[in-house]
Tab-separated table of C-alpha atoms in Angstrom:
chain	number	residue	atom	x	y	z
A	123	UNK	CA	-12.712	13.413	-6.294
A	124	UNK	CA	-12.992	10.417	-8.564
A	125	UNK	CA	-9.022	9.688	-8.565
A	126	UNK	CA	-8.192	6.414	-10.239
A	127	UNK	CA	-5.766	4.220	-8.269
A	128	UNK	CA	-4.168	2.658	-11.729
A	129	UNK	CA	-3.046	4.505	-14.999
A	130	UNK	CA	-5.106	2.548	-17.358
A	131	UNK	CA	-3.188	2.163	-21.088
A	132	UNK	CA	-4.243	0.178	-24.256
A	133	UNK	CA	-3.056	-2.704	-22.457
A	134	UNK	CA	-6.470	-3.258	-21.290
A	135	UNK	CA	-8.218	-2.732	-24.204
A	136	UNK	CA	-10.061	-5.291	-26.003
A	137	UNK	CA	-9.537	-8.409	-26.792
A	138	UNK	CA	-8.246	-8.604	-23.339
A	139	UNK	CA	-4.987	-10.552	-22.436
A	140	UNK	CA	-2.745	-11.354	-19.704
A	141	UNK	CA	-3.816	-9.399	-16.402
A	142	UNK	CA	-6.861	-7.414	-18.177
A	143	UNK	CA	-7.838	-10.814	-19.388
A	144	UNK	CA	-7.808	-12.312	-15.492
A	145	UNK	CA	-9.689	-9.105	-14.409
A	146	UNK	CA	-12.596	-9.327	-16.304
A	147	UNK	CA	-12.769	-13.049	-15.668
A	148	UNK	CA	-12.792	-13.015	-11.913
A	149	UNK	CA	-15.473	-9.526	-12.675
A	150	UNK	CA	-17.632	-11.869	-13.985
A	151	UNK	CA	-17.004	-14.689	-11.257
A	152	UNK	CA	-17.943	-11.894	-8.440
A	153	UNK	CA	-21.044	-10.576	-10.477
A	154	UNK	CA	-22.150	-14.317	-11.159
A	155	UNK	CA	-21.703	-14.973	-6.868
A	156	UNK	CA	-23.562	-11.774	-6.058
A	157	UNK	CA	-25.978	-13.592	-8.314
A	158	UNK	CA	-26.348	-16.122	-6.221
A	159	UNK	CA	-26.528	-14.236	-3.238
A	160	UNK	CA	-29.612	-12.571	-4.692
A	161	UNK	CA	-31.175	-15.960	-5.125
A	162	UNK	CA	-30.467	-17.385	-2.129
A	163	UNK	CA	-32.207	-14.241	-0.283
A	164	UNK	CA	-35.092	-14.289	-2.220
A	165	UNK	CA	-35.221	-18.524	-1.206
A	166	UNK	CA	-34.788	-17.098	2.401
A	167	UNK	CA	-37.498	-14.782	2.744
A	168	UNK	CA	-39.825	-18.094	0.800
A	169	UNK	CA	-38.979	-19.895	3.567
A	170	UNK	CA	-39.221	-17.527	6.119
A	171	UNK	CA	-42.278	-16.388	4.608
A	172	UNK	CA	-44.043	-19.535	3.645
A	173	UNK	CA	-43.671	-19.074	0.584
A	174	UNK	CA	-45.232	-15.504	0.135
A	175	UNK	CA	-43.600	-14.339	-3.277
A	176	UNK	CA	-44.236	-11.087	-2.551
A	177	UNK	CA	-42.125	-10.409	0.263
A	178	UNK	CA	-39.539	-12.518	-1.361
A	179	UNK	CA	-39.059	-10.190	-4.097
A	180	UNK	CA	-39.201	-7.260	-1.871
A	181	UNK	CA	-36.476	-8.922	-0.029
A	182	UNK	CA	-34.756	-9.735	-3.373
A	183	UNK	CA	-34.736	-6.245	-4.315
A	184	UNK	CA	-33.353	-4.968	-1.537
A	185	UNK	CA	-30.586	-6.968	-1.729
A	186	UNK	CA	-29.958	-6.395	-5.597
A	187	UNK	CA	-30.431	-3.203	-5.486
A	188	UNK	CA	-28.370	-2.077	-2.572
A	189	UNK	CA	-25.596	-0.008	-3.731
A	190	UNK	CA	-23.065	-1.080	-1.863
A	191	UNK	CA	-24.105	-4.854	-2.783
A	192	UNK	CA	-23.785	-3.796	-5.933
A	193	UNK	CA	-20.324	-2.164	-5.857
A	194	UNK	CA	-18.987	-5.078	-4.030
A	195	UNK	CA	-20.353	-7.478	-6.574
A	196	UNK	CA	-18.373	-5.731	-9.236
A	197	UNK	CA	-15.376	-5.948	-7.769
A	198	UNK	CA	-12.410	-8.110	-7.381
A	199	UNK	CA	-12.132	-9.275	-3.829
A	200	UNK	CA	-13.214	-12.226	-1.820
A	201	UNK	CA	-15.635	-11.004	-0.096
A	202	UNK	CA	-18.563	-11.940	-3.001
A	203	UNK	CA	-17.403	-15.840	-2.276
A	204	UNK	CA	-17.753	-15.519	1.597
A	205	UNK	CA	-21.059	-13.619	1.244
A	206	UNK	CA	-22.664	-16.070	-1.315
A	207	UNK	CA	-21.434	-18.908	1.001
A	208	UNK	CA	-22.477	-17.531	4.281
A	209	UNK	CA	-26.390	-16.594	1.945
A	210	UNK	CA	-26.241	-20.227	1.055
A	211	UNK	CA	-25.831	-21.546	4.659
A	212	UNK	CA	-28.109	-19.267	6.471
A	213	UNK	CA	-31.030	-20.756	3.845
A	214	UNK	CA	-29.914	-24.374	4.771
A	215	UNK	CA	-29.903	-23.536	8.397
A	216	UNK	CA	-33.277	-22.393	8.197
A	217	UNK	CA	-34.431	-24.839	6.144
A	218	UNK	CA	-32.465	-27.496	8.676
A	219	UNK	CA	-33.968	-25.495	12.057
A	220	UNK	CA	-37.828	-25.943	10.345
A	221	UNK	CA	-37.632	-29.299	8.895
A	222	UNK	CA	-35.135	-31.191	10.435
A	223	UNK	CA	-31.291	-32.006	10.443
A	224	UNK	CA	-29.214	-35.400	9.040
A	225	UNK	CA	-26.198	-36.011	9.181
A	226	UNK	CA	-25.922	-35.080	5.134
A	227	UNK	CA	-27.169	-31.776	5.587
A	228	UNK	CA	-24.888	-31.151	8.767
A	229	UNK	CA	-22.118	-31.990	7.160
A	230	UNK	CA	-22.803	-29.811	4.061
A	231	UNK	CA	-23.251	-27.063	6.571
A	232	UNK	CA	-19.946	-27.875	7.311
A	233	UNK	CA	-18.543	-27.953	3.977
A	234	UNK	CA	-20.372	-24.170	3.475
A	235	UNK	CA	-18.312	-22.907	6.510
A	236	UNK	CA	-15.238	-24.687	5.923
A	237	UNK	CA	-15.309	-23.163	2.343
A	238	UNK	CA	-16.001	-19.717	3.940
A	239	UNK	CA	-13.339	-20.007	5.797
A	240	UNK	CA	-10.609	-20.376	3.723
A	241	UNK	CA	-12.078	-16.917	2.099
A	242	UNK	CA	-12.470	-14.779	5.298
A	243	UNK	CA	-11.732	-15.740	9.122
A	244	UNK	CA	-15.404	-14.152	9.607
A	245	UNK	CA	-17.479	-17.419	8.437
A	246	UNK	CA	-16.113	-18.982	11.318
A	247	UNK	CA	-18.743	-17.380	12.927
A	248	UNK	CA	-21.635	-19.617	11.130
A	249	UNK	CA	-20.575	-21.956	14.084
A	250	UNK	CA	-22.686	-20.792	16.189
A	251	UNK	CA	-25.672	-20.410	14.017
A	252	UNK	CA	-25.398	-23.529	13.056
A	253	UNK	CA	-25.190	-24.998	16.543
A	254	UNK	CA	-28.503	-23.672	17.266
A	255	UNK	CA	-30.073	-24.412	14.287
A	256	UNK	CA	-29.032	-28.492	14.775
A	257	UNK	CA	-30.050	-27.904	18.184
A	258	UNK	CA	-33.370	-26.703	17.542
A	259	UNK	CA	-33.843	-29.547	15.176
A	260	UNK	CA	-32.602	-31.887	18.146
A	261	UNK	CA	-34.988	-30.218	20.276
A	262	UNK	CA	-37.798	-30.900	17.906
A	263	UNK	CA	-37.217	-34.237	17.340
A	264	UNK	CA	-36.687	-34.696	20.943
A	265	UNK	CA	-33.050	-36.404	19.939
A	266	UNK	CA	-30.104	-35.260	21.915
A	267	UNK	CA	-28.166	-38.159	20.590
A	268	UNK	CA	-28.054	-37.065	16.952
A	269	UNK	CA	-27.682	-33.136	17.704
A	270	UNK	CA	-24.215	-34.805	19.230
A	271	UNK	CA	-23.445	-36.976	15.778
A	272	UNK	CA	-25.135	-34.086	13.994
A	273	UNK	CA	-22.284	-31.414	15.211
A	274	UNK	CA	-19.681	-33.858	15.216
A	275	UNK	CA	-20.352	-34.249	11.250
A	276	UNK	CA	-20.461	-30.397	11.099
A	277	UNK	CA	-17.251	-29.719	12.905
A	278	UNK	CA	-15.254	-32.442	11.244
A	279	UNK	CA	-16.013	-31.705	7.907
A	280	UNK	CA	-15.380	-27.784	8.958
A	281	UNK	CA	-11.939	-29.094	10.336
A	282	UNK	CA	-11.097	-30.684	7.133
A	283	UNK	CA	-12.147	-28.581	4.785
A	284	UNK	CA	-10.237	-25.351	5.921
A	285	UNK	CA	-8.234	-26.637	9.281
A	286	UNK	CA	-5.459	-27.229	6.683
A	287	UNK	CA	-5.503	-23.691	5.594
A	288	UNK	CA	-5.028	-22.290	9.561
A	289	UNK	CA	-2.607	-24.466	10.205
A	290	UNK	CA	-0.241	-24.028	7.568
A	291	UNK	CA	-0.854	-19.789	8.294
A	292	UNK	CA	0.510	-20.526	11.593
A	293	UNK	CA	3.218	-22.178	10.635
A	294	UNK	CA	4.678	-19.779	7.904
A	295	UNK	CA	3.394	-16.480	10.072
């Protein structure tokens, strides 16, 4: 039925201040990360792909164009951080699981899910992903010893990065 949950008044009309001003600034924040999640899927499918351009715009488009994408991009919430983020990892994962892992690139993994984390609880579950990912790379290069320093970089920097956040929520709640 189209019901408004806010009574908008002139308030919010422009030049913008105060709250309306904050709005439209953190608009623009979400459009610019759904942004980057459209980027990042298009440089998923080219390196799923190998680099066929095609189905990386196909792939582009049906991210960009998907209405709910869309809606949520628009919005205020944190869901458009958590979703860029998680876009951004899966591309380095894949990029890690076909040419290789270092320590650097574990560790910004890390960073990526740490950051997610401190958004929503759900990038947490990157973990796992990226736990195969470094394994397959340790498989490849035949080097259990660094899939070992590899995740150790990864969880460390994951532990840093938001473990502050979890444990201070389970000491006030």
């Amino acid at each position: 039925d189209n019901e408004n949950m806010t009574i908008h008044t002139a308030r919010e009309d422009f030049p913008w201040r105060g709250y309306a001003l904050a709005v439209h600034i953190i608009r623009l924040l979400s459009v610019m990360m759904g942004g980057v999640t459209i980027a990042f899927a298009y440089a998923i499918a080219l390196e799923m792909f190998e680099g066929n351009r095609w189905l990386a715009f196909g792939a582009t488009g049906i991210t960009a164009f998907n209405p709910m994408f869309v809606f949520i991009s628009s919005a205020v919430n944190n869901d458009n951080l958590v979703i860029a983020i998680c876009t951004v990892t899966t591309w380095l994962l894949i990029r890690i699981a076909r040419r290789g892992a270092t320590v650097g690139n574990a560790a910004l993994v890390g960073l990526l899910i740490g950051l997610g984390a401190l958004s929503k609880l759900y990038a947490l579950g990157m973990l796992p992903v990226a736990g195969l990912a470094l394994l397959w790379a340790a498989y490849r290069g035949k080097s259990w010893r660094k899939f070992f320093i590899w995740m150790f970089a990864l969880v460390a920097v994951v532990i840093l990065v938001a473990g502050w956040g979890y444990w201070r929520n389970s000491m006030l709640y």
